[in-house]
Amino acid sequence: MDKILIKSATLAFPGHEKNGQTLDVLINRGIVEAIENKNIINDEDATVIDANGQYLAPGFFDLNVNLGEPGLETKETIESGCAAAAAGGFTGLAMQPNTEPALHSKGEISMVVNLARNQLVSLYPIGAISKGRTGNDLAELYDMKLAGAVAFSNGNKSIQQAELMSRALLYCKGFGALIMSFAEDASIANHSKMNEGVMSTYLGMKGNPGLAEELMISRDLSLANYHNTVIHFSTISTKGSVSLIREAKQKGIQVTCDVAAHHLVLTDDRVAGFDSNYKVSPPLRTAEDIQALKEGLLDGTIDAIVSQHTPHEVEYKRVEFEIAKNGIIGLQTTLPLLLEAQLSIDLIIEKISIRPREILSLPTPSLTVGAAANLVLFNPKENWTFDINTNYSKSINSPFYGATLMGKVNLVVNNNKVYSTLN
């Protein structure tokens, strides 16, 4: 489709002079050619899309995505991950270093950058803080930055040594890089399988208390404050974590954070059936935690929402809950979950389109004549079934697989490429 005419879409571009209005938008070879009030633009050569009742927004951006490649391509390749992302409305992904080998040197970063060329979805690798993500020695951070790393994280392995995290924060401060912390004190979590609370006691499973997350957040906030540097916390999940970060922001500490979409909807009660698709890290928490997370989104304490897309082969999930791997796929279910959580459209766009890019100092897509089109068109009231016919991931580890969901992405445009369900 060289030309696309989107008719009667409700604009959801925060800050745009026509935000909230119903408009027609003409896109020609990936460039916005015209923006007018509805029923003004006519072009016989264009593919016309009736967008009545749908929202046109900046393409979503995910700060926390796990893809298998390199080394774990049976879980997810860059190509399949980008396809799932496009189907979920994402035009940008920050890829975690949880690969084999880890993304811990300029070689791996350069490879990912090259493999992701010519995709509809723009892929931004996150380099590992430590070599091999072992948490022992600092990786080649500056070299990875030059090769294209947009931030540094140890992925799903929290840095246990305070001295190493301190050095990483101080070193990154020197060249303006961002450290992303997954907060979990391993000595407190101690290989537990679910949230510590009433349900873990009922099921007789060792619980992971919110304290494990909150202790590490307290430590890293202290380090960031000491060095006067920036820090980002990935996938916070507890009421206590929200309070700690809210207080830190009020004190002027340079901190941002995100929450996974499933932590806004699912509670630890879901584990009662021992379905390993509900086994995630951090674990599903309580209704009280969910309420605090939503309040944190509303008051700006929580800056962004992520999918925490974590694909696994069936042999790692269709096993006993105790030995199953953590994680679910989430790129295509993020929007439906946020609608189920009853977040407003404006808040959703702020948290999955605008703020994630701001955190990484990336440009926010604009809808202006002459600009490259980077947008998503979605219908918040349209139902669809997440199954073998609609799943673009190589994996199926999702508690929503086979379910009918509300909130459908119908068009994505980026990098002069198009994903569409409407033709």
Short mmCIF file of C-alpha atoms in Angstrom, two decimals:
data_model
loop_
_atom_site.label_atom_id
_atom_site.label_comp_id
_atom_site.label_asym_id
_atom_site.label_seq_id
_atom_site.Cartn_x
_atom_site.Cartn_y
_atom_site.Cartn_z
CA MET A 1 0.00 0.00 0.00
CA ASP A 2 1.83 3.08 -1.23
CA LYS A 3 -1.03 5.39 -0.29
CA ILE A 4 -3.30 4.98 2.73
CA LEU A 5 -6.23 7.25 3.50
CA ILE A 6 -7.39 6.89 7.11
CA LYS A 7 -10.87 8.37 7.38
CA SER A 8 -12.72 9.56 10.49
CA ALA A 9 -10.12 8.55 13.08
CA THR A 10 -10.12 10.07 16.57
CA LEU A 11 -6.71 11.62 17.11
CA ALA A 12 -4.85 10.50 20.25
CA PHE A 13 -1.59 12.39 19.86
CA PRO A 14 -0.94 14.23 23.16
CA GLY A 15 0.15 17.80 22.54
CA HIS A 16 -1.18 17.88 18.98
CA GLU A 17 -3.32 20.94 18.26
CA LYS A 18 -6.10 18.67 16.98
CA ASN A 19 -5.83 16.00 19.66
CA GLY A 20 -9.24 14.44 20.34
CA GLN A 21 -10.71 15.57 17.03
CA THR A 22 -12.02 13.31 14.26
CA LEU A 23 -9.74 13.61 11.24
CA ASP A 24 -8.69 12.17 7.91
CA VAL A 25 -5.00 11.40 7.41
CA LEU A 26 -3.32 10.62 4.08
CA ILE A 27 -0.05 8.69 4.10
CA ASN A 28 2.02 8.38 0.94
CA ARG A 29 5.02 6.03 0.90
CA GLY A 30 5.44 6.26 4.65
CA ILE A 31 5.14 10.06 4.81
CA VAL A 32 2.20 12.03 6.21
CA GLU A 33 0.90 13.93 3.17
CA ALA A 34 -2.27 15.54 4.51
CA ILE A 35 -4.24 16.00 7.73
CA GLU A 36 -7.74 17.43 7.43
CA ASN A 37 -11.15 17.41 9.07
CA LYS A 38 -13.16 14.32 8.22
CA ASN A 39 -14.51 13.87 4.70
CA ILE A 40 -12.20 16.56 3.25
CA ILE A 41 -9.46 14.40 1.71
CA ASN A 42 -10.20 12.34 -1.38
CA ASP A 43 -7.63 10.29 -3.29
CA GLU A 44 -8.68 7.63 -5.81
CA ASP A 45 -5.24 6.01 -5.70
CA ALA A 46 -5.27 5.47 -1.94
CA THR A 47 -6.37 2.44 0.05
CA VAL A 48 -9.21 3.81 2.16
CA ILE A 49 -9.57 2.71 5.77
CA ASP A 50 -12.78 3.51 7.61
CA ALA A 51 -11.52 4.40 11.10
CA ASN A 52 -14.82 5.49 12.60
CA GLY A 53 -14.75 4.73 16.33
CA GLN A 54 -11.02 4.03 16.27
CA TYR A 55 -8.07 5.94 17.74
CA LEU A 56 -5.01 7.06 15.81
CA ALA A 57 -2.01 7.31 18.12
CA PRO A 58 1.79 7.34 18.11
CA GLY A 59 3.16 3.83 17.69
CA PHE A 60 3.57 2.07 21.02
CA PHE A 61 7.04 1.59 22.51
CA ASP A 62 8.02 -1.26 24.85
CA LEU A 63 10.86 -0.81 27.34
CA ASN A 64 11.03 -4.49 28.31
CA VAL A 65 10.98 -7.19 25.66
CA ASN A 66 12.79 -10.53 25.63
CA LEU A 67 13.65 -12.05 22.25
CA GLY A 68 15.59 -15.28 21.89
CA GLU A 69 17.96 -14.29 19.13
CA PRO A 70 20.92 -14.71 19.37
CA GLY A 71 21.16 -18.23 20.72
CA LEU A 72 17.57 -18.93 21.76
CA GLU A 73 15.81 -18.71 18.42
CA THR A 74 13.43 -21.54 19.30
CA LYS A 75 11.80 -19.14 21.77
CA GLU A 76 11.66 -16.09 19.49
CA THR A 77 13.59 -14.67 16.59
CA ILE A 78 13.98 -10.97 15.98
CA GLU A 79 11.72 -11.35 12.96
CA SER A 80 8.92 -13.15 14.81
CA GLY A 81 9.23 -10.82 17.80
CA CYS A 82 8.91 -7.77 15.58
CA ALA A 83 5.90 -9.34 13.85
CA ALA A 84 4.19 -9.91 17.22
CA ALA A 85 5.08 -6.35 18.22
CA ALA A 86 3.52 -4.88 15.09
CA ALA A 87 0.34 -6.91 15.66
CA GLY A 88 0.24 -5.46 19.17
CA GLY A 89 0.60 -1.87 17.98
CA PHE A 90 4.29 -1.41 18.81
CA THR A 91 6.66 0.41 16.49
CA GLY A 92 9.61 0.40 18.89
CA LEU A 93 11.11 -2.21 21.23
CA ALA A 94 13.89 -2.05 23.79
CA MET A 95 15.33 -5.56 23.82
CA GLN A 96 16.61 -7.02 27.09
CA PRO A 97 20.05 -8.72 27.10
CA ASN A 98 18.61 -12.13 28.17
CA THR A 99 20.12 -14.04 25.25
CA GLU A 100 22.85 -16.68 24.83
CA PRO A 101 25.37 -15.21 24.57
CA ALA A 102 24.10 -12.22 26.53
CA LEU A 103 24.18 -8.81 24.86
CA HIS A 104 27.33 -7.94 26.79
CA SER A 105 29.74 -6.61 24.15
CA LYS A 106 29.69 -4.49 21.02
CA GLY A 107 29.66 -7.66 18.90
CA GLU A 108 26.26 -8.82 20.11
CA ILE A 109 24.82 -5.30 20.07
CA SER A 110 26.00 -4.74 16.48
CA MET A 111 24.57 -8.09 15.41
CA VAL A 112 21.13 -7.28 16.84
CA VAL A 113 21.15 -3.84 15.21
CA ASN A 114 22.01 -5.39 11.84
CA LEU A 115 19.48 -8.21 12.11
CA ALA A 116 16.73 -5.72 12.92
CA ARG A 117 17.29 -3.56 9.85
CA ASN A 118 14.37 -3.29 7.42
CA GLN A 119 11.78 -4.32 10.02
CA LEU A 120 8.56 -2.38 10.50
CA VAL A 121 9.36 -2.26 14.21
CA SER A 122 12.47 -0.36 15.27
CA LEU A 123 14.56 -2.46 17.67
CA TYR A 124 16.83 -0.92 20.30
CA PRO A 125 19.16 -3.31 22.18
CA ILE A 126 19.83 -2.94 25.91
CA GLY A 127 23.35 -3.97 26.87
CA ALA A 128 24.13 -6.16 29.88
CA ILE A 129 25.59 -4.41 32.91
CA SER A 130 27.84 -7.34 33.74
CA LYS A 131 29.75 -9.82 31.59
CA GLY A 132 27.55 -12.80 30.89
CA ARG A 133 24.95 -11.21 33.21
CA THR A 134 26.75 -13.00 36.07
CA GLY A 135 26.82 -9.91 38.26
CA ASN A 136 30.57 -10.17 38.83
CA ASP A 137 32.43 -7.95 36.36
CA LEU A 138 31.37 -4.80 34.55
CA ALA A 139 30.73 -5.33 30.84
CA GLU A 140 32.01 -3.14 27.98
CA LEU A 141 29.39 -0.45 28.54
CA TYR A 142 30.87 2.41 26.54
CA ASP A 143 31.70 0.21 23.56
CA MET A 144 28.13 -1.09 23.56
CA LYS A 145 26.80 2.46 23.72
CA LEU A 146 28.79 3.32 20.59
CA ALA A 147 27.47 0.18 18.87
CA GLY A 148 23.84 1.14 19.51
CA ALA A 149 22.85 0.13 23.05
CA VAL A 150 20.23 2.55 24.37
CA ALA A 151 20.54 1.57 28.05
CA PHE A 152 22.06 -1.05 30.32
CA SER A 153 20.38 -3.74 32.40
CA ASN A 154 21.22 -7.13 33.80
CA GLY A 155 17.94 -8.38 32.40
CA ASN A 156 16.07 -10.70 34.73
CA LYS A 157 19.12 -11.17 36.98
CA SER A 158 19.27 -8.45 39.58
CA ILE A 159 22.72 -7.05 40.45
CA GLN A 160 23.33 -8.38 43.95
CA GLN A 161 26.66 -6.64 44.58
CA ALA A 162 26.09 -3.05 45.66
CA GLU A 163 29.66 -2.16 44.68
CA LEU A 164 29.13 -3.31 41.08
CA MET A 165 25.88 -1.37 40.76
CA SER A 166 27.61 1.67 42.25
CA ARG A 167 30.40 1.49 39.67
CA ALA A 168 27.94 0.98 36.83
CA LEU A 169 25.90 4.04 37.82
CA LEU A 170 28.99 6.21 38.18
CA TYR A 171 30.56 4.99 34.95
CA CYS A 172 27.37 5.51 32.92
CA LYS A 173 27.01 9.01 34.35
CA GLY A 174 30.22 9.90 32.54
CA PHE A 175 28.75 9.30 29.08
CA GLY A 176 25.07 9.93 29.74
CA ALA A 177 23.80 6.34 29.73
CA LEU A 178 20.83 4.91 31.61
CA ILE A 179 20.96 2.02 34.07
CA MET A 180 17.79 -0.07 34.30
CA SER A 181 17.47 -2.06 37.52
CA PHE A 182 15.44 -5.22 38.00
CA ALA A 183 14.99 -5.05 41.76
CA GLU A 184 15.10 -8.33 43.64
CA ASP A 185 17.20 -9.26 46.65
CA ALA A 186 18.02 -12.89 45.88
CA SER A 187 18.71 -13.74 49.52
CA ILE A 188 15.15 -12.74 50.42
CA ALA A 189 13.41 -14.07 47.29
CA ASN A 190 15.39 -17.34 47.64
CA HIS A 191 14.13 -19.09 44.50
CA SER A 192 10.49 -18.72 45.56
CA LYS A 193 7.73 -19.49 43.09
CA MET A 194 4.98 -16.96 43.82
CA ASN A 195 4.03 -13.97 45.95
CA GLU A 196 4.31 -14.44 49.70
CA GLY A 197 0.89 -14.07 51.28
CA VAL A 198 -2.37 -15.81 52.03
CA MET A 199 -2.39 -17.71 48.73
CA SER A 200 1.18 -19.02 49.05
CA THR A 201 0.36 -20.24 52.56
CA TYR A 202 -2.81 -21.90 51.30
CA LEU A 203 -0.95 -23.64 48.45
CA GLY A 204 2.06 -24.55 50.59
CA MET A 205 4.53 -22.85 48.25
CA LYS A 206 7.47 -20.72 49.25
CA GLY A 207 6.61 -17.07 48.73
CA ASN A 208 8.57 -14.13 47.36
CA PRO A 209 7.75 -11.17 49.63
CA GLY A 210 7.45 -7.61 48.40
CA LEU A 211 10.36 -6.94 50.74
CA ALA A 212 12.75 -8.60 48.27
CA GLU A 213 11.86 -5.96 45.68
CA GLU A 214 11.66 -3.04 48.07
CA LEU A 215 15.05 -3.67 49.72
CA MET A 216 16.76 -3.56 46.33
CA ILE A 217 14.88 -0.44 45.28
CA SER A 218 15.95 1.25 48.53
CA ARG A 219 19.57 0.28 47.90
CA ASP A 220 19.66 1.46 44.29
CA LEU A 221 17.85 4.71 45.12
CA SER A 222 20.53 5.39 47.73
CA LEU A 223 23.28 4.72 45.19
CA ALA A 224 21.65 6.93 42.56
CA ASN A 225 21.23 9.70 45.10
CA TYR A 226 24.84 9.35 46.27
CA HIS A 227 26.21 9.61 42.72
CA ASN A 228 23.56 12.11 41.55
CA THR A 229 22.78 9.95 38.56
CA VAL A 230 19.68 8.63 36.80
CA ILE A 231 18.18 5.19 37.37
CA HIS A 232 15.19 3.32 35.99
CA PHE A 233 13.41 0.46 37.75
CA SER A 234 11.93 -2.26 35.54
CA THR A 235 8.61 -3.98 36.35
CA ILE A 236 7.92 -2.81 39.89
CA SER A 237 5.05 -4.75 41.44
CA THR A 238 4.32 -3.76 45.04
CA LYS A 239 2.59 -1.03 46.99
CA GLY A 240 5.80 -0.47 48.94
CA SER A 241 7.83 0.03 45.76
CA VAL A 242 5.40 2.69 44.56
CA SER A 243 5.74 4.53 47.87
CA LEU A 244 9.55 4.38 47.81
CA ILE A 245 9.78 5.76 44.28
CA ARG A 246 7.14 8.42 44.91
CA GLU A 247 9.11 9.63 47.93
CA ALA A 248 12.37 9.56 45.96
CA LYS A 249 10.88 11.70 43.20
CA GLN A 250 9.66 14.20 45.76
CA LYS A 251 13.23 14.40 47.08
CA GLY A 252 14.57 15.14 43.61
CA ILE A 253 16.24 11.81 42.93
CA GLN A 254 16.44 11.18 39.16
CA VAL A 255 14.35 8.02 39.00
CA THR A 256 11.84 6.55 36.58
CA CYS A 257 10.08 3.20 36.60
CA ASP A 258 7.68 0.96 34.72
CA VAL A 259 5.12 -1.74 35.47
CA ALA A 260 4.17 -4.81 33.45
CA ALA A 261 0.65 -4.79 32.01
CA HIS A 262 -0.25 -8.13 33.59
CA HIS A 263 0.57 -6.77 37.05
CA LEU A 264 -2.29 -4.29 36.61
CA VAL A 265 -4.89 -7.03 36.10
CA LEU A 266 -3.82 -10.39 37.54
CA THR A 267 -3.53 -11.25 41.24
CA ASP A 268 -1.79 -14.16 42.95
CA ASP A 269 -5.17 -15.88 43.30
CA ARG A 270 -4.71 -17.03 39.70
CA VAL A 271 -1.91 -19.35 40.82
CA ALA A 272 -4.43 -21.53 42.71
CA GLY A 273 -4.91 -23.69 39.62
CA PHE A 274 -1.15 -24.22 39.23
CA ASP A 275 -1.26 -22.95 35.63
CA SER A 276 2.39 -22.14 34.89
CA ASN A 277 1.31 -19.41 32.49
CA TYR A 278 0.64 -17.35 35.60
CA LYS A 279 4.22 -17.81 36.80
CA VAL A 280 6.08 -14.56 36.23
CA SER A 281 8.91 -12.56 37.79
CA PRO A 282 8.24 -10.49 39.79
CA PRO A 283 5.33 -12.68 40.85
CA LEU A 284 1.70 -11.70 40.61
CA ARG A 285 0.84 -9.72 43.75
CA THR A 286 -2.40 -8.75 45.52
CA ALA A 287 -5.41 -6.55 44.74
CA GLU A 288 -3.98 -3.98 47.17
CA ASP A 289 -0.76 -3.85 45.16
CA ILE A 290 -2.70 -3.46 41.91
CA GLN A 291 -4.59 -0.50 43.34
CA ALA A 292 -1.34 1.15 44.40
CA LEU A 293 0.18 0.55 40.97
CA LYS A 294 -2.81 2.18 39.27
CA GLU A 295 -2.57 5.16 41.64
CA GLY A 296 1.13 5.39 40.79
CA LEU A 297 0.30 5.57 37.11
CA LEU A 298 -2.26 8.30 37.66
CA ASP A 299 -0.03 10.54 39.80
CA GLY A 300 3.07 10.08 37.63
CA THR A 301 5.07 7.96 40.05
CA ILE A 302 5.09 5.15 37.49
CA ASP A 303 6.29 6.49 34.16
CA ALA A 304 5.65 3.66 31.72
CA ILE A 305 3.92 0.35 31.10
CA VAL A 306 5.68 -2.62 29.48
CA SER A 307 4.68 -6.00 28.11
CA GLN A 308 7.61 -7.90 29.68
CA HIS A 309 7.24 -10.23 26.68
CA THR A 310 9.05 -13.44 27.68
CA PRO A 311 8.60 -16.33 25.24
CA HIS A 312 9.33 -19.96 26.17
CA GLU A 313 9.08 -23.27 24.39
CA VAL A 314 6.22 -25.52 25.56
CA GLU A 315 8.60 -27.90 27.34
CA TYR A 316 9.52 -25.11 29.77
CA LYS A 317 5.92 -24.24 30.59
CA ARG A 318 3.86 -27.44 30.33
CA VAL A 319 5.51 -28.86 33.42
CA GLU A 320 4.90 -28.72 37.16
CA PHE A 321 4.50 -25.16 38.42
CA GLU A 322 7.54 -25.52 40.70
CA ILE A 323 9.97 -26.12 37.83
CA ALA A 324 8.33 -24.06 35.08
CA LYS A 325 10.16 -21.01 33.75
CA ASN A 326 8.98 -17.51 34.63
CA GLY A 327 7.35 -15.35 32.01
CA ILE A 328 4.53 -14.90 29.53
CA ILE A 329 4.31 -13.47 26.04
CA GLY A 330 2.66 -10.06 26.10
CA LEU A 331 3.25 -7.96 23.01
CA GLN A 332 -0.18 -8.65 21.51
CA THR A 333 -2.12 -8.59 24.79
CA THR A 334 -0.79 -5.37 26.34
CA LEU A 335 -3.48 -3.07 24.91
CA PRO A 336 -6.40 -5.38 25.89
CA LEU A 337 -4.99 -5.70 29.42
CA LEU A 338 -4.71 -1.94 29.85
CA LEU A 339 -8.29 -1.52 28.67
CA GLU A 340 -9.37 -4.27 31.08
CA ALA A 341 -7.57 -2.35 33.84
CA GLN A 342 -9.89 0.57 32.91
CA LEU A 343 -7.10 3.00 32.09
CA SER A 344 -8.14 5.96 29.97
CA ILE A 345 -6.99 6.21 26.37
CA ASP A 346 -4.96 9.33 27.16
CA LEU A 347 -3.18 7.59 30.05
CA ILE A 348 -2.48 4.50 27.94
CA ILE A 349 -0.89 6.59 25.18
CA GLU A 350 1.20 8.53 27.68
CA LYS A 351 2.51 5.35 29.32
CA ILE A 352 3.17 3.17 26.24
CA SER A 353 3.89 5.72 23.50
CA ILE A 354 5.27 8.94 24.96
CA ARG A 355 7.08 8.35 28.26
CA PRO A 356 9.00 5.21 27.21
CA ARG A 357 10.69 7.15 24.42
CA GLU A 358 11.36 10.10 26.70
CA ILE A 359 13.05 7.81 29.23
CA LEU A 360 15.44 6.62 26.52
CA SER A 361 15.85 10.14 25.05
CA LEU A 362 14.34 9.00 21.75
CA PRO A 363 12.18 11.28 19.58
CA THR A 364 8.43 11.04 20.00
CA PRO A 365 6.49 10.43 16.77
CA SER A 366 4.73 13.52 15.48
CA LEU A 367 1.74 13.76 13.21
CA THR A 368 2.63 16.64 10.93
CA VAL A 369 2.63 17.01 7.17
CA GLY A 370 5.98 15.88 5.82
CA ALA A 371 6.87 13.76 8.85
CA ALA A 372 7.55 10.04 8.65
CA ALA A 373 4.45 8.12 9.70
CA ASN A 374 4.90 6.27 13.00
CA LEU A 375 1.42 5.43 14.21
CA VAL A 376 -1.09 2.86 15.32
CA LEU A 377 -4.84 2.67 14.67
CA PHE A 378 -6.83 0.66 17.20
CA ASN A 379 -10.41 0.03 18.18
CA PRO A 380 -10.82 -0.20 21.98
CA LYS A 381 -14.24 -1.84 21.65
CA GLU A 382 -13.48 -4.48 19.05
CA ASN A 383 -13.18 -8.11 20.14
CA TRP A 384 -10.68 -10.61 18.76
CA THR A 385 -9.45 -14.08 19.68
CA PHE A 386 -5.82 -14.67 20.58
CA ASP A 387 -5.07 -18.07 19.06
CA ILE A 388 -3.06 -19.92 16.44
CA ASN A 389 -4.54 -17.74 13.71
CA THR A 390 -3.66 -14.40 15.29
CA ASN A 391 -0.53 -15.14 17.36
CA TYR A 392 2.65 -13.96 15.62
CA SER A 393 5.06 -15.09 18.33
CA LYS A 394 6.85 -18.43 18.05
CA SER A 395 5.69 -19.20 21.60
CA ILE A 396 2.25 -19.64 23.15
CA ASN A 397 2.99 -19.21 26.87
CA SER A 398 0.17 -16.87 27.74
CA PRO A 399 -2.77 -17.29 30.13
CA PHE A 400 -4.82 -15.46 27.50
CA TYR A 401 -4.06 -17.85 24.66
CA GLY A 402 -7.40 -18.99 23.25
CA ALA A 403 -9.29 -16.16 24.96
CA THR A 404 -11.45 -13.47 23.38
CA LEU A 405 -9.98 -10.05 24.16
CA MET A 406 -11.29 -6.53 23.75
CA GLY A 407 -9.08 -3.91 22.10
CA LYS A 408 -7.81 -4.63 18.61
CA VAL A 409 -4.93 -3.11 16.66
CA ASN A 410 -5.95 -2.73 13.02
CA LEU A 411 -3.18 -0.68 11.41
CA VAL A 412 0.47 0.09 12.16
CA VAL A 413 2.74 2.22 10.00
CA ASN A 414 6.45 2.77 10.56
CA ASN A 415 9.67 2.77 8.55
CA ASN A 416 7.57 2.99 5.37
CA LYS A 417 6.08 -0.43 6.17
CA VAL A 418 2.51 -1.37 7.02
CA TYR A 419 0.75 -3.93 9.18
CA SER A 420 -2.99 -4.07 8.59
CA THR A 421 -5.93 -6.32 9.39
CA LEU A 422 -8.28 -4.28 7.24
CA ASN A 423 -7.46 -5.48 3.75
#
